[in-house]
Coordinates of C-alpha atoms in Angstrom, one line a residue:
Chain A
M1 CA 5.4 4.6 -39.4
A2 CA 5.8 3.7 -43.1
D3 CA 9.4 3.8 -44.1
I4 CA 10.6 6.4 -46.5
S5 CA 12.4 3.9 -48.8
D6 CA 9.2 1.8 -48.7
T7 CA 7.0 4.5 -50.1
R8 CA 9.6 5.5 -52.7
T9 CA 10.1 2.0 -54.3
T10 CA 6.6 0.5 -54.1
P11 CA 3.8 2.9 -53.3
A12 CA 1.3 0.1 -53.6
T13 CA 2.6 -1.9 -50.7
A14 CA 3.0 1.2 -48.6
T15 CA -0.7 1.7 -48.3
R16 CA -1.3 -1.8 -47.1
P17 CA 0.7 -1.6 -43.9
A18 CA -0.8 1.8 -43.3
K19 CA -4.3 0.3 -43.5
R20 CA -3.4 -2.6 -41.2
F21 CA -1.8 -0.1 -38.8
R22 CA -5.2 1.6 -38.5
W23 CA -6.9 -1.7 -37.6
D24 CA -4.2 -2.4 -35.1
T25 CA -4.8 1.0 -33.5
I26 CA -8.5 0.3 -33.1
G27 CA -7.6 -3.0 -31.4
D28 CA -5.1 -1.2 -29.1
H29 CA -7.7 1.3 -28.1
A30 CA -10.2 -1.5 -27.5
V31 CA -7.8 -3.3 -25.1
L32 CA -7.0 0.0 -23.3
I33 CA -10.6 1.0 -23.0
A34 CA -11.5 -2.4 -21.6
G35 CA -8.6 -2.0 -19.1
A36 CA -9.7 1.4 -18.1
L37 CA -13.3 0.2 -17.5
L38 CA -12.0 -2.7 -15.4
M39 CA -10.3 -0.1 -13.2
L40 CA -13.1 2.5 -13.2
V41 CA -16.4 0.6 -13.1
P42 CA -16.1 -0.9 -9.6
V43 CA -15.4 2.5 -8.1
Y44 CA -18.1 4.1 -10.2
M45 CA -20.5 1.6 -8.7
V46 CA -19.5 2.5 -5.2
F47 CA -20.0 6.2 -6.1
A48 CA -23.4 5.6 -7.6
T49 CA -24.4 3.4 -4.6
S50 CA -23.4 6.2 -2.2
S51 CA -26.5 8.1 -3.5
W52 CA -29.1 5.4 -2.6
D53 CA -31.0 4.5 0.5
A54 CA -30.1 1.3 2.4
I55 CA -33.2 -0.7 1.5
T56 CA -32.7 -0.4 -2.3
V57 CA -29.1 -1.5 -2.0
H58 CA -30.0 -4.2 0.4
R59 CA -32.5 -5.6 -2.1
N60 CA -30.7 -5.1 -5.4
G61 CA -27.0 -4.8 -4.6
M62 CA -24.8 -2.0 -5.8
Q63 CA -26.4 0.5 -8.2
F64 CA -25.4 1.8 -11.6
G65 CA -27.7 4.8 -11.6
F66 CA -27.9 7.6 -9.2
G67 CA -30.5 7.9 -6.4
D68 CA -31.7 10.9 -4.4
R69 CA -29.9 10.4 -1.1
F70 CA -26.6 11.9 -2.1
V71 CA -26.6 14.7 0.4
E72 CA -28.1 12.8 3.3
N73 CA -25.6 9.9 2.9
Y74 CA -22.5 12.1 2.8
N75 CA -23.8 14.3 5.5
A76 CA -24.3 11.2 7.7
A77 CA -21.0 9.7 6.8
L78 CA -19.2 12.9 7.7
F79 CA -21.1 14.4 10.6
E80 CA -23.2 11.8 12.2
Y81 CA -21.9 10.5 15.5
G82 CA -22.5 6.8 16.1
G83 CA -22.9 5.9 12.4
F84 CA -20.4 3.1 13.0
T85 CA -19.1 3.8 16.4
D86 CA -20.4 6.0 19.2
S87 CA -17.8 8.7 19.7
V88 CA -16.4 9.3 16.2
N89 CA -17.7 10.8 13.0
G90 CA -16.3 11.1 9.5
M91 CA -14.7 14.5 10.1
T92 CA -12.7 13.2 13.0
M93 CA -11.6 10.2 11.0
L94 CA -10.7 12.5 8.1
A95 CA -8.6 14.7 10.4
N96 CA -6.9 11.6 11.8
S97 CA -6.1 10.2 8.4
M98 CA -4.7 13.6 7.4
I99 CA -2.5 13.7 10.6
L100 CA -1.3 10.1 9.8
G101 CA -0.6 10.8 6.1
L102 CA 1.1 14.2 6.7
G103 CA 3.0 13.1 9.8
F104 CA 4.3 10.0 8.2
A105 CA 5.3 11.7 5.0
I106 CA 7.0 14.7 6.6
G107 CA 8.6 12.6 9.3
K108 CA 10.0 10.1 6.9
I109 CA 11.3 12.7 4.5
V110 CA 13.0 14.8 7.2
V111 CA 14.5 11.8 9.1
G112 CA 15.5 10.2 5.8
M113 CA 17.2 13.3 4.3
M114 CA 19.2 13.9 7.4
A115 CA 20.5 10.4 7.5
A116 CA 21.2 10.3 3.8
Y117 CA 23.1 13.6 4.0
A118 CA 25.2 12.2 6.9
I119 CA 26.0 9.0 5.0
V120 CA 26.9 10.6 1.7
Y121 CA 28.6 13.9 2.6
F122 CA 30.7 13.1 5.6
R123 CA 33.8 11.1 6.2
L124 CA 32.4 8.8 8.8
K125 CA 34.1 5.5 9.8
F126 CA 30.9 3.8 10.5
A127 CA 28.9 5.3 7.5
T128 CA 28.9 1.9 5.7
L129 CA 27.8 0.1 8.9
A130 CA 25.0 2.7 9.4
F131 CA 23.9 2.4 5.8
W132 CA 23.6 -1.4 6.1
M133 CA 21.8 -1.1 9.4
I134 CA 19.3 1.2 7.8
F135 CA 19.1 -0.7 4.6
T136 CA 18.2 -4.0 6.3
T137 CA 15.0 -2.4 7.4
L138 CA 13.8 -2.2 3.8
L139 CA 13.5 -5.9 3.8
L140 CA 11.0 -6.5 6.5
P141 CA 7.6 -4.8 6.5
L142 CA 5.9 -4.0 9.8
E143 CA 3.3 -6.7 9.2
V144 CA 6.0 -9.4 9.8
R145 CA 7.0 -8.3 13.2
I146 CA 3.5 -7.0 14.2
L147 CA 3.1 -8.7 17.5
P148 CA 6.5 -7.8 19.0
S149 CA 6.1 -4.2 17.7
Y150 CA 2.7 -4.0 19.4
E151 CA 4.3 -5.3 22.7
V152 CA 7.1 -2.7 22.4
I153 CA 4.6 0.1 21.9
T154 CA 2.5 -1.1 24.8
A155 CA 5.6 -1.3 27.0
M156 CA 6.5 2.3 26.1
N157 CA 2.9 3.4 26.9
L158 CA 2.4 4.8 23.4
G159 CA -0.8 3.0 22.6
N160 CA -3.6 5.3 21.5
T161 CA -1.2 8.2 20.8
Y162 CA -0.3 9.8 17.5
T163 CA 3.4 9.1 18.3
G164 CA 2.6 5.4 18.6
L165 CA 0.6 5.5 15.4
I166 CA 3.1 7.3 13.3
V167 CA 6.7 6.8 14.5
P168 CA 6.9 2.9 14.2
L169 CA 5.7 3.2 10.6
I170 CA 8.7 5.5 9.9
A171 CA 11.1 2.7 11.0
S172 CA 11.8 1.6 7.5
A173 CA 14.4 3.3 5.5
T174 CA 12.9 3.7 2.1
A175 CA 13.2 7.5 2.1
T176 CA 16.8 7.3 3.3
F177 CA 17.7 4.9 0.6
F178 CA 16.2 7.0 -2.2
F179 CA 17.8 10.3 -1.0
R180 CA 21.1 8.5 -0.7
Q181 CA 20.8 7.4 -4.4
F182 CA 19.8 11.0 -5.3
F183 CA 22.6 12.7 -3.4
R184 CA 25.2 10.5 -4.9
S185 CA 24.1 11.7 -8.4
V186 CA 24.6 15.3 -7.4
P187 CA 27.9 16.6 -9.0
E188 CA 30.9 16.8 -6.8
E189 CA 31.8 20.3 -8.1
L190 CA 28.9 21.7 -6.2
I191 CA 30.3 20.8 -2.8
E192 CA 33.8 21.8 -3.8
A193 CA 32.5 25.2 -4.9
A194 CA 30.5 25.6 -1.7
R195 CA 33.6 24.8 0.4
I196 CA 35.7 27.4 -1.5
D197 CA 33.0 29.9 -0.8
G198 CA 33.3 29.0 2.8
A199 CA 29.9 27.4 3.2
G200 CA 29.7 25.0 6.2
P201 CA 27.7 21.7 6.1
V202 CA 24.5 23.3 7.4
K203 CA 24.5 26.1 4.9
F204 CA 25.4 23.7 2.0
F205 CA 22.5 21.4 3.0
I206 CA 19.9 24.1 3.4
D207 CA 21.0 26.5 0.6
I208 CA 22.1 24.0 -2.1
L209 CA 21.0 20.4 -1.5
V210 CA 17.5 20.9 -0.3
P211 CA 16.5 23.2 -3.3
L212 CA 18.2 20.8 -5.7
S213 CA 16.1 17.9 -4.2
R214 CA 12.8 19.7 -4.6
T215 CA 11.4 17.3 -7.3
M216 CA 12.6 14.3 -5.4
I217 CA 11.0 15.6 -2.2
A218 CA 7.7 16.2 -4.0
A219 CA 7.7 12.7 -5.5
M220 CA 8.6 11.1 -2.1
F221 CA 6.0 13.2 -0.4
I222 CA 3.2 12.0 -2.7
I223 CA 4.2 8.3 -2.4
M224 CA 4.7 8.5 1.4
F225 CA 1.4 10.4 2.0
V226 CA -0.6 7.8 0.1
F227 CA 1.2 5.0 1.9
G228 CA 0.6 6.6 5.3
W229 CA -3.1 7.5 4.5
N230 CA -3.7 3.9 3.4
Q231 CA -2.3 2.2 6.5
Y232 CA -4.6 -0.4 8.0
L233 CA -3.2 -3.1 10.2
W234 CA -1.1 -0.8 12.4
P235 CA -3.8 1.8 13.1
T236 CA -6.2 -1.1 13.7
L237 CA -4.0 -2.5 16.5
I238 CA -2.7 0.6 18.0
T239 CA -5.8 2.7 18.3
T240 CA -8.6 1.2 20.4
D241 CA -9.7 4.7 21.3
E242 CA -12.3 5.6 18.7
S243 CA -11.4 9.3 18.6
L244 CA -8.1 8.2 17.0
F245 CA -9.6 6.1 14.2
T246 CA -8.6 6.9 10.7
L247 CA -10.9 6.6 7.7
V248 CA -9.3 3.4 6.5
R249 CA -9.7 2.0 10.0
G250 CA -13.3 3.1 9.9
I251 CA -13.8 0.7 6.9
R252 CA -13.3 -2.2 9.2
Q253 CA -16.2 -0.9 11.3
I254 CA -18.4 -1.0 8.3
I255 CA -17.3 -4.6 7.5
Q256 CA -18.1 -5.6 11.0
S257 CA -21.6 -4.3 10.8
Y258 CA -21.9 -6.4 7.6
A259 CA -20.6 -9.5 9.4
D260 CA -22.9 -9.0 12.5
G261 CA -26.0 -9.0 10.4
S262 CA -28.0 -7.8 13.4
E263 CA -29.2 -4.7 11.7
T264 CA -29.4 -3.7 8.1
P265 CA -26.2 -1.9 7.4
D266 CA -26.5 1.6 5.9
Y267 CA -25.0 0.7 2.6
G268 CA -25.3 4.1 1.0
Q269 CA -23.6 5.7 4.0
A270 CA -20.9 3.0 4.0
A271 CA -20.3 3.6 0.3
A272 CA -20.1 7.3 1.0
L273 CA -17.4 6.7 3.7
A274 CA -15.5 4.5 1.3
I275 CA -15.6 7.3 -1.3
I276 CA -14.4 9.9 1.3
A277 CA -11.6 7.5 2.3
M278 CA -10.3 7.1 -1.3
T279 CA -10.7 10.7 -2.6
P280 CA -7.7 12.6 -1.1
P281 CA -5.0 10.0 -2.1
V282 CA -6.6 9.5 -5.5
L283 CA -6.7 13.2 -6.2
I284 CA -3.1 13.6 -5.2
V285 CA -1.9 10.8 -7.4
V286 CA -4.0 12.0 -10.4
F287 CA -3.0 15.7 -10.1
F288 CA 0.7 15.1 -9.4
Q289 CA 1.0 12.0 -11.6
N290 CA 4.2 13.2 -13.2
W291 CA 6.0 13.6 -9.9
F292 CA 4.4 10.4 -8.7
V293 CA 5.5 8.3 -11.6
K294 CA 9.0 9.9 -11.5
G295 CA 9.3 9.1 -7.8
L296 CA 8.0 5.6 -8.2
T297 CA 10.1 4.5 -11.2
E298 CA 13.3 6.3 -10.6
S299 CA 13.6 5.7 -6.9
D300 CA 12.4 2.2 -6.4
K301 CA 15.1 0.4 -8.4
Chain B
M1 CA 30.7 9.0 0.3
K2 CA 31.8 12.0 -1.8
R3 CA 35.5 12.7 -2.4
A4 CA 35.1 16.3 -1.3
A5 CA 33.2 15.4 1.8
F6 CA 33.1 17.4 5.0
G7 CA 35.4 16.3 7.8
H8 CA 33.1 16.9 10.8
I9 CA 32.4 14.1 13.3
G10 CA 29.7 15.4 15.7
F11 CA 27.4 16.9 13.2
P12 CA 26.8 13.9 11.0
I13 CA 26.2 11.7 14.0
L14 CA 23.6 14.2 15.2
L15 CA 22.0 13.9 11.7
L16 CA 21.9 10.1 12.0
I17 CA 20.6 9.9 15.5
P18 CA 16.8 10.2 14.7
Q19 CA 16.9 7.6 12.0
L20 CA 19.1 5.2 14.0
A21 CA 17.0 5.7 17.2
I22 CA 13.7 5.0 15.4
I23 CA 14.9 1.8 13.7
A24 CA 16.7 0.6 16.9
I25 CA 13.5 1.0 19.0
F26 CA 10.8 0.1 16.4
F27 CA 12.7 -2.3 14.1
Y28 CA 15.6 -4.1 15.8
W29 CA 14.1 -4.4 19.2
P30 CA 10.8 -6.0 17.9
A31 CA 12.6 -8.1 15.4
G32 CA 15.0 -9.4 18.1
Y33 CA 12.1 -9.8 20.5
A34 CA 10.3 -11.9 17.8
I35 CA 13.3 -14.2 17.4
Q36 CA 13.7 -14.6 21.1
S37 CA 10.1 -15.3 21.9
S38 CA 9.9 -17.8 19.0
F39 CA 12.0 -20.1 21.3
Y40 CA 9.7 -19.7 24.3
L41 CA 6.3 -20.9 25.3
E42 CA 4.2 -18.1 26.9
D43 CA 2.0 -19.1 29.8
P44 CA -1.5 -18.3 28.7
F45 CA -2.3 -16.9 32.2
G46 CA 0.7 -14.6 32.2
F47 CA 2.9 -16.6 34.6
G48 CA 6.2 -16.2 32.7
S49 CA 7.5 -18.3 29.9
T50 CA 9.5 -21.5 29.4
F51 CA 12.3 -22.1 27.0
V52 CA 11.1 -24.7 24.5
G53 CA 13.9 -24.6 21.8
L54 CA 12.6 -25.2 18.4
E55 CA 9.3 -26.6 19.5
N56 CA 7.3 -23.6 18.2
Y57 CA 8.7 -24.3 14.8
T58 CA 8.1 -28.0 14.7
R59 CA 4.6 -27.3 15.9
L60 CA 4.1 -25.2 12.8
T61 CA 5.2 -28.0 10.5
R62 CA 2.8 -30.4 12.2
S63 CA -0.1 -27.9 12.2
S64 CA -2.4 -28.8 9.3
N65 CA -3.9 -25.3 9.5
Y66 CA -0.5 -23.7 9.1
M67 CA 0.5 -25.9 6.2
E68 CA -2.8 -25.2 4.5
S69 CA -2.2 -21.5 4.8
A70 CA 1.3 -22.0 3.4
W71 CA -0.1 -23.8 0.4
F72 CA -2.8 -21.2 -0.1
T73 CA -0.2 -18.4 0.2
L74 CA 1.9 -20.2 -2.5
I75 CA -1.1 -20.5 -4.9
F76 CA -2.4 -17.0 -4.1
T77 CA 1.0 -15.4 -4.6
S78 CA 1.6 -17.2 -7.9
V79 CA -1.8 -16.4 -9.4
V80 CA -1.9 -12.8 -8.2
T81 CA 1.7 -12.2 -9.4
F82 CA 1.1 -13.8 -12.8
F83 CA -2.1 -12.1 -13.7
A84 CA -1.2 -8.7 -12.3
L85 CA 2.0 -8.7 -14.3
A86 CA 0.4 -10.2 -17.5
I87 CA -2.5 -7.8 -17.7
A88 CA -0.4 -4.8 -16.8
L89 CA 2.2 -5.7 -19.5
L90 CA -0.5 -6.1 -22.1
L91 CA -2.0 -2.7 -21.2
A92 CA 1.5 -1.0 -21.1
V93 CA 2.4 -2.3 -24.5
K94 CA -0.8 -1.0 -25.9
A95 CA -0.5 2.3 -24.1
D96 CA 3.0 2.7 -25.4
K97 CA 1.9 2.0 -29.0
V98 CA -1.0 4.4 -29.2
I99 CA -0.2 8.0 -30.0
R100 CA -3.6 9.6 -29.3
G101 CA -4.7 9.7 -25.7
A102 CA -1.7 8.0 -24.2
K103 CA -1.7 10.4 -21.3
T104 CA -5.4 9.9 -20.7
Y105 CA -5.0 6.1 -20.6
R106 CA -2.1 6.5 -18.2
T107 CA -4.3 8.5 -15.8
L108 CA -7.2 6.1 -16.2
L109 CA -5.1 3.1 -15.5
M110 CA -2.9 4.3 -12.6
W111 CA -5.2 5.9 -10.1
V112 CA -6.4 2.7 -8.4
Y113 CA -2.8 2.7 -6.9
A114 CA -4.0 5.3 -4.4
I115 CA -7.0 3.2 -3.1
A116 CA -6.3 1.6 0.3
P117 CA -6.3 -2.3 0.3
P118 CA -9.2 -2.5 2.8
V119 CA -11.3 -0.1 0.7
A120 CA -10.6 -2.3 -2.3
G121 CA -11.6 -5.2 -0.1
L122 CA -14.9 -3.5 0.8
I123 CA -15.6 -3.0 -2.9
G124 CA -14.9 -6.8 -3.3
V125 CA -17.2 -7.6 -0.5
M126 CA -20.0 -5.6 -2.1
L127 CA -19.5 -7.0 -5.5
F128 CA -19.2 -10.7 -4.4
D129 CA -21.7 -10.5 -1.5
Q130 CA -23.5 -13.8 -1.1
S131 CA -27.0 -12.5 -1.7
R132 CA -26.7 -8.9 -3.0
G133 CA -23.4 -8.9 -4.8
N134 CA -23.7 -7.8 -8.5
L135 CA -21.1 -10.4 -9.6
T136 CA -22.8 -13.1 -7.5
Q137 CA -26.1 -12.3 -9.3
L138 CA -24.3 -12.5 -12.6
F139 CA -22.8 -15.9 -11.7
G140 CA -26.3 -16.9 -10.6
M141 CA -27.6 -16.1 -14.1
M142 CA -24.9 -18.3 -15.5
G143 CA -26.0 -21.1 -13.2
I144 CA -23.0 -20.8 -10.8
E145 CA -23.8 -20.7 -7.1
Y146 CA -21.2 -18.3 -5.6
R147 CA -21.0 -18.2 -1.8
L148 CA -18.5 -15.8 -0.4
G149 CA -17.4 -16.7 3.2
V150 CA -18.9 -20.1 3.0
N151 CA -17.1 -21.9 0.2
Y152 CA -13.3 -21.9 0.6
W153 CA -12.5 -21.3 -3.0
D154 CA -15.2 -18.8 -3.6
T155 CA -13.7 -16.7 -1.0
A156 CA -10.3 -17.3 -2.4
I157 CA -11.4 -16.1 -5.9
A158 CA -12.7 -12.8 -4.4
M159 CA -9.4 -12.3 -2.6
I160 CA -7.4 -13.1 -5.7
T161 CA -9.5 -10.9 -8.0
V162 CA -9.4 -7.9 -5.8
S163 CA -5.6 -8.3 -5.2
I164 CA -4.9 -8.4 -8.9
W165 CA -7.1 -5.4 -9.6
K166 CA -5.3 -3.4 -6.9
Q167 CA -1.9 -4.3 -8.2
I168 CA -2.3 -3.7 -11.9
P169 CA -1.6 0.1 -11.8
V170 CA 1.8 -0.2 -10.1
N171 CA 2.9 -2.8 -12.7
F172 CA 1.4 -0.8 -15.5
I173 CA 3.4 2.3 -14.5
F174 CA 6.7 0.4 -14.3
F175 CA 6.2 -1.4 -17.5
L176 CA 5.2 1.8 -19.4
S177 CA 8.2 3.6 -18.0
G178 CA 10.4 0.7 -19.0
L179 CA 9.0 0.6 -22.5
Q180 CA 9.4 4.4 -22.9
A181 CA 13.0 4.1 -21.8
I182 CA 13.9 1.9 -24.8
P183 CA 15.8 4.1 -27.2
R184 CA 14.2 5.2 -30.4
S185 CA 17.1 4.0 -32.4
V186 CA 16.6 0.5 -31.1
R187 CA 12.9 0.6 -32.0
E188 CA 13.6 1.9 -35.5
A189 CA 16.2 -0.7 -36.2
A190 CA 13.9 -3.4 -35.0
M191 CA 11.1 -2.0 -37.1
I192 CA 13.3 -2.3 -40.2
D193 CA 14.6 -5.8 -39.4
N194 CA 11.3 -7.3 -38.5
P195 CA 7.9 -6.1 -39.6
S196 CA 6.0 -8.6 -37.5
G197 CA 4.9 -6.9 -34.3
T198 CA 4.6 -10.1 -32.2
R199 CA 8.0 -11.3 -33.2
R200 CA 9.5 -7.8 -32.5
F201 CA 7.9 -7.8 -29.1
W202 CA 9.3 -11.2 -28.0
D203 CA 12.7 -10.9 -29.6
I204 CA 13.5 -7.3 -28.7
T205 CA 11.1 -5.5 -26.4
F206 CA 10.6 -8.4 -24.0
P207 CA 14.3 -9.0 -23.3
L208 CA 14.9 -5.3 -22.9
L209 CA 12.1 -5.2 -20.4
A210 CA 13.4 -8.1 -18.4
P211 CA 15.2 -6.1 -15.7
T212 CA 11.9 -4.2 -15.1
G213 CA 10.0 -7.4 -15.2
F214 CA 12.3 -9.1 -12.7
F215 CA 12.2 -6.2 -10.3
L216 CA 8.4 -6.2 -10.6
L217 CA 8.3 -10.0 -9.9
I218 CA 10.0 -9.4 -6.5
I219 CA 7.7 -6.4 -5.8
N220 CA 4.6 -8.4 -6.7
I221 CA 5.6 -11.4 -4.5
T222 CA 6.2 -9.0 -1.6
Y223 CA 2.9 -7.3 -2.3
S224 CA 1.0 -10.6 -2.4
L225 CA 2.6 -11.8 0.8
F226 CA 2.3 -8.6 2.9
E227 CA 0.3 -5.8 1.4
T228 CA -2.8 -7.9 0.7
F229 CA -3.4 -8.0 4.4
G230 CA -6.2 -5.4 4.3
I231 CA -7.9 -7.1 1.4
V232 CA -7.8 -10.5 3.1
D233 CA -9.0 -9.1 6.4
T234 CA -12.0 -7.2 4.9
I235 CA -13.0 -10.1 2.6
V236 CA -13.1 -12.7 5.5
K237 CA -14.9 -9.9 7.4
G238 CA -12.6 -10.3 10.4
E239 CA -14.0 -13.8 10.9
P240 CA -11.3 -16.3 9.8
G241 CA -13.4 -19.5 10.3
N242 CA -12.3 -21.9 7.7
N243 CA -11.7 -19.2 5.2
P244 CA -8.5 -19.1 3.2
M245 CA -5.7 -17.2 4.9
T246 CA -2.3 -15.9 3.8
L247 CA 0.7 -16.5 6.1
V248 CA 1.0 -12.9 7.3
Y249 CA -2.7 -12.9 8.2
R250 CA -2.2 -16.0 10.2
V251 CA 0.6 -14.3 12.1
F252 CA -2.0 -11.7 13.1
V253 CA -4.8 -14.2 13.9
D254 CA -2.7 -16.6 16.0
G255 CA -0.9 -13.8 17.8
F256 CA -3.9 -11.5 18.6
R257 CA -6.8 -13.9 18.6
G258 CA -5.1 -17.1 19.7
Q259 CA -2.8 -15.3 22.2
D260 CA -0.1 -17.7 21.0
L261 CA 3.0 -15.4 21.3
G262 CA 5.6 -18.1 20.7
G263 CA 3.8 -19.6 17.7
S264 CA 3.1 -16.2 16.2
S265 CA 6.7 -15.2 16.7
A266 CA 8.0 -18.4 15.0
Q267 CA 5.7 -17.6 12.1
S268 CA 7.2 -14.1 11.9
V269 CA 10.7 -15.5 11.9
V270 CA 9.7 -17.9 9.1
L271 CA 8.4 -14.9 7.1
M272 CA 11.6 -12.9 7.8
I273 CA 13.7 -15.7 6.4
L274 CA 11.5 -16.0 3.4
V275 CA 11.9 -12.2 2.7
L276 CA 15.7 -12.5 3.2
I277 CA 15.9 -15.3 0.7
L278 CA 13.8 -13.3 -1.8
T279 CA 16.2 -10.4 -1.4
I280 CA 19.3 -12.5 -1.8
V281 CA 17.9 -14.1 -4.9
Q282 CA 17.2 -10.7 -6.3
F283 CA 20.6 -9.3 -5.7
R284 CA 22.8 -12.2 -6.3
F285 CA 21.4 -14.5 -8.8
L286 CA 18.6 -13.6 -11.2
E287 CA 19.3 -9.9 -11.7
R288 CA 22.9 -10.5 -12.8
R289 CA 21.8 -13.2 -15.1
I290 CA 19.1 -11.2 -16.8
H291 CA 21.5 -8.2 -17.3
Y292 CA 24.2 -10.2 -19.1
T293 CA 22.3 -12.7 -21.2

């Protein structure tokens, strides 16, 4: 920090900024620790609460310490039928969330890469038109056209199916847009070389472009998986059949038992389900944070 | 398009078909259907519909409920955007400055990104609960009676707090990346020219961060408008009553609870226009300005 010329001319003043710097650093850490606590404490409280019995939580609110009902609550949240509904348990919801997250991420990446490849690497008269048609979809989230989308799905008889759950969510071109940006940054020499070697478009795509895009694909996958896993409104509308409920959809069930007030909700079990619902996406983001940050910051602009 | 592109015709069309088919069926069809039905009044008993022109729109402007939601959305969006950006910027500047533990702080501050909005809403409901909420009890000790779901603004505060909390990580990541993209040479030059950290931040760092900030402004407005749906829905516990509501939540409530297809469609169209304006502003006006001044 301290400048070299500084220390050489007046050593006495050089120590002063160094000392102030240390105080600054303590202040910086204090702010960062406060910020980290703001992010951590609410979730820690849910976690601690998930180890208590319903009556304690009902009387005293969320807990800071740990109780002895850890195993029972998670067991009930995962395996007990009729905890919140009659025909679904946590494992089914977990499986459905997985199907939605994976299906959405893979579907979006495959469809998006194919379209981006067509737009960037082929002389197509309507490539620009196709691009703008696809690009427009970035503007309007599903929430805005929710009622007509629901009517369309019902008209197509896709209610309560995985297709109806996943495919309409893919109808936004974020992945296409990011892959287009990425493909445009790939050097032209590569395709020239490939053509000289006699590689056709399929070979070039599979042998050269896909391996080159590995990092990008990984980053996209993480972002899209989390996005799909966390979907709420669409699954709520499109799945009335409880065996298709996702974990996030199951949260609504908990809230409703709160709102009814007819029986004491099993808070510990509810907290356990919330923890189960947030664990996979959080783990993915934390473990693959470099890819995640790369995907988020490089692609979104 | 690349200069050395392939000359095929059939193959690229084959590649485009899945994407185009999906957006045609699940984007353009519903969007067109929304525009169309916004001019019609649906018979509540299912006996067809009548063309009413702009009546669904004028009905919105006359509806005190809708106008109240519009005002609430404006306040909600401004407050959430401001605090989510301000807190994240403060944390990013500090995280960029510290040498020890920078990566740990990044991990600790970003992971909330992965929590679903309704799960965040549930945490809010448990913290702000009328009788058992830990924060409610805290407020009680300070002599403030906090009543979630009963008092309009108490409910609003819970929604706003949870929405800000949920959005800080995204802004933090973008600000931190933006800060770390500032070249070392610029930082060192600034350090020599101006020893005051605050001045250095406002004169050099902040303008360099402006493109990121502007991009985030748009992202945060969109977030507040649309992605907070799950938070709003869980905090009002699925029972709108006279609770505060954002515009996109009203599209859902009027469409699915009220069975008012025309009115809900008109609301959708209003939101579509709003998003279009936001996008145009982003591309045409402000971005250019920030880059060149």
